[in-house]
Amino acid sequence: MLFILSFLFGYAIMAQTATVQGIVKNEEGVPIEGVSVTYNQQGTSTNKKGAYTLQVHSGEFIVISFSHITYNTLNKRVRVPKNRTLFFSPKLNFKVEEIEEVTVKDKKDIVQGVDKVPIETIKKLPSANAGIEGTLKNIGLGVSGNNELSTQYNVRGGNYDENLVYVNGIEVYRPFLVRSGQQEGLSFVNPNLTQNVKFSAGGFQAKYGDKLSSVLDITYRKPQNFGISLEASLLGGSFTIEGLSLKNKLSTILGVRYRNNSLFVNKKDIETNFKPNFTDVQTYISYQFNDKFSLDFLGNFSLNNYNYTPISRRTVFGLTDPKALIVNYQGKEDDSYLTLFGALKGNYLVNENLKIELTSSVYNTQEEEHYDILAFYGIGDVNADFGGDNFGDIEFTQAIGSQLDHARNDLDALIANIELKAILKKGNNVFEFGAKYQLEDIKDRIIEWEVIDSAGFSLRPPHLLPRNDEPYTPFTGPIVPFTSIRAKNNVQIDRISGFGQWSKTFYVNNHQLWFNLGVRAQQWHVKSDGAASKRHTVVSPRAQLAIKPDWEKDMLFRVSGGYYYQPPFYRELRDSLGLVHPEVKAQRSIHFVLGNDYSFTWWNRPFKLVTEAYYKTLSDVNPFTVDNVQIRYRAKNNAKAYATGFDARINGEFVPGTESYFSFGYLLTKENIDNRGYISRPTDQRLKFAVLFQDYVPKYPNLKMYLNMVYNTGVPGGSPSYADPYIFQNRLRDYFRSDIGISYIFKDNENKSNAQWLENFKEFSLGIELFNMFDVQNSITNTWVRDIASQQSVGIPNFLSRRVLNVKLKIGL
């Protein structure tokens, strides 16, 4: 009888227990060994990998304490349902001690539909344009990009201009005049300064700005001690220094980057003399006056010099009847992009429930695009006799003509703003408010023309009358360029915007619920020389709901949506002739997003499956075409569109101790211009498959491998010179790229070394990277060559870079 009572008592105790487990890391993401994890005088400690497992009482709130001699103690209030496992991986730091509910904190970003991108993965990922944006193209839900030299990306059928990017709560901007990825240089965001990366692909909160597609929210870190890191490769290098001073009240971090894309451009099918210079300097300074007030400064200087002298080009295209485009060039292109940015942010903690932020920033870009390039081109037949001695040689080349491209484009844009935000916490309620004023002053001079010659005759534009059979029947009259744009614009835009939102967390029968209700509004006034000024207003309500059921399976469901407007920026106001249209309205998109997060254990290791389905209906659409990375708008709200699809990603420890990602996406997006019927949008990329895989050699764990693989189906190839998109619906070839990096870690925070020559280093690694290792010819757009005989334009694919080998060295002091 005593045995039976003991058994029943033990069973009852076991039925009332739950498990908390995870990995304890510091702010740099390094696991911490020897952390004491305790509650109610019971506990455990973390192993060499920072991992712990703790049995706790279920169904009641308890406080778990994480303590270590080097770090401040962290207390977390948790509540775990019976027979459930809560995965919680805290980060310990030197300054802040928190007491709050982990059930809210640990799931905060997930319930908001915000995807956290691990910064350590970003730094390790091999990519032709390594950084945060490159990682998003792989693991970001709904994110795609077909140009490895560009940091721009599309999200669920949107274009590059539809993505919000914030650094420490301050919006940053992309260049205006950049035409190709090889001109673009470095992204604004410096991953070496970054602490947190958050991303939302739609249905985001009202506190974020007015764009149609996505939000990328970056937080730069505040240093905790002195450190220096250097990176060097055949593509450039970077230098970062950070530290504390003035009795630890002043924290400073400075990053310098240099990049040279000539290694990639020299692997393309155009022979060039190419001298790019991409330089970027950023600093983030914070001063803590007292426990309540701090002042932050974010500064950036960026200078991109792009000197490009094409010599010749040989491009083979077609499969059944292969042809070759032969081009010889004269002339050159000199471009310059200078960016200056400064922001000052004051943070005042009125009390533990109320925080006020005041931010002011100024952004200035000075861009020059000057070129005179004369091209003599012809098309030849390619010898397709596989067994012949002349296989692949070009035969019977026929001269088609020549064209002269000229540009003297200069742009100076100044954007200044001031914004006030307040965050009020009251119990389980969080209220956020904000108001912002922004002034945009743009001065733009556009002089572009193109002359096309065939058989000694200059061809007239197709829209001019009278039409004749050129060049066979010559036209007598003034020589008119085939295309010509001449405009000088002075545009001022005043914007006033504001938002308010309410979030709350609560329980219903042990089921955890969270919701967010918000609304934002914006009014803007466009003034342009020679055009009537216009004033517009939009109101954007948004909502989110998340439910975490009290199930044995660790699942969370989300639904979000609302009205998302994109008031036009200068680029969207300018038409094909360079004229500004202040009457252009904001594009509108209604979002509906349904998502699920499922955390589970597989092979006794943690995994996570994230799925999202979405539908977006768009009205007052401003149609556009894409040429490489340059977006050209019609400056008309004469279309409607929709986008729908499904995204899925599974990530976890496929190899023990490393995290890998497998992603899939399906997208369908179409537009109806002037009620002519629905056609595919320029961003209609149907399928995406992506793999980010990390591995190491078991006998030599310091030898690591990183694989970045992306497959995207082709997008519509665009149309030449604002031609009718209903005619040009052919798709580019599918995009497939695989980059691999192999690195040997001599020393870092996880791998110590007793070697004497490494004693002064905190980190030392050496590796190689092989970009496009299968040497696939991907194309980003077409060069449109006019066939005089058929009076049609022929699309010749512009291929991206071939296989490239890079060597990389990383040092930390």
mmCIF file of C-alpha atoms in Angstrom, residues 32 52 332 362 364 373 492-494 527 544 558 604 642 764 782 802:
data_model
loop_
_atom_site.group_PDB
_atom_site.id
_atom_site.type_symbol
_atom_site.label_atom_id
_atom_site.label_comp_id
_atom_site.label_asym_id
_atom_site.label_seq_id
_atom_site.Cartn_x
_atom_site.Cartn_y
_atom_site.Cartn_z
ATOM 1 C CA ILE A 32 28.776 31.344 -21.822
ATOM 2 C CA TYR A 52 21.179 24.211 -19.906
ATOM 3 C CA LYS A 332 33.646 56.172 -71.109
ATOM 4 C CA VAL A 362 19.708 65.253 -42.120
ATOM 5 C CA ASN A 364 22.215 64.728 -48.336
ATOM 6 C CA ILE A 373 29.640 55.865 -75.175
ATOM 7 C CA GLN A 492 10.112 70.637 -52.455
ATOM 8 C CA ILE A 493 7.958 68.198 -50.499
ATOM 9 C CA ASP A 494 6.697 68.891 -46.977
ATOM 10 C CA LYS A 527 5.779 72.058 -54.992
ATOM 11 C CA GLN A 544 -2.327 42.304 -35.618
ATOM 12 C CA ARG A 558 -0.648 35.126 -36.320
ATOM 13 C CA ASN A 604 17.074 15.821 -29.757
ATOM 14 C CA TYR A 642 -2.582 42.025 -56.739
ATOM 15 C CA PHE A 764 41.979 35.047 -36.136
ATOM 16 C CA ASN A 782 18.287 42.674 -71.569
ATOM 17 C CA ARG A 802 30.953 34.099 -63.605
#
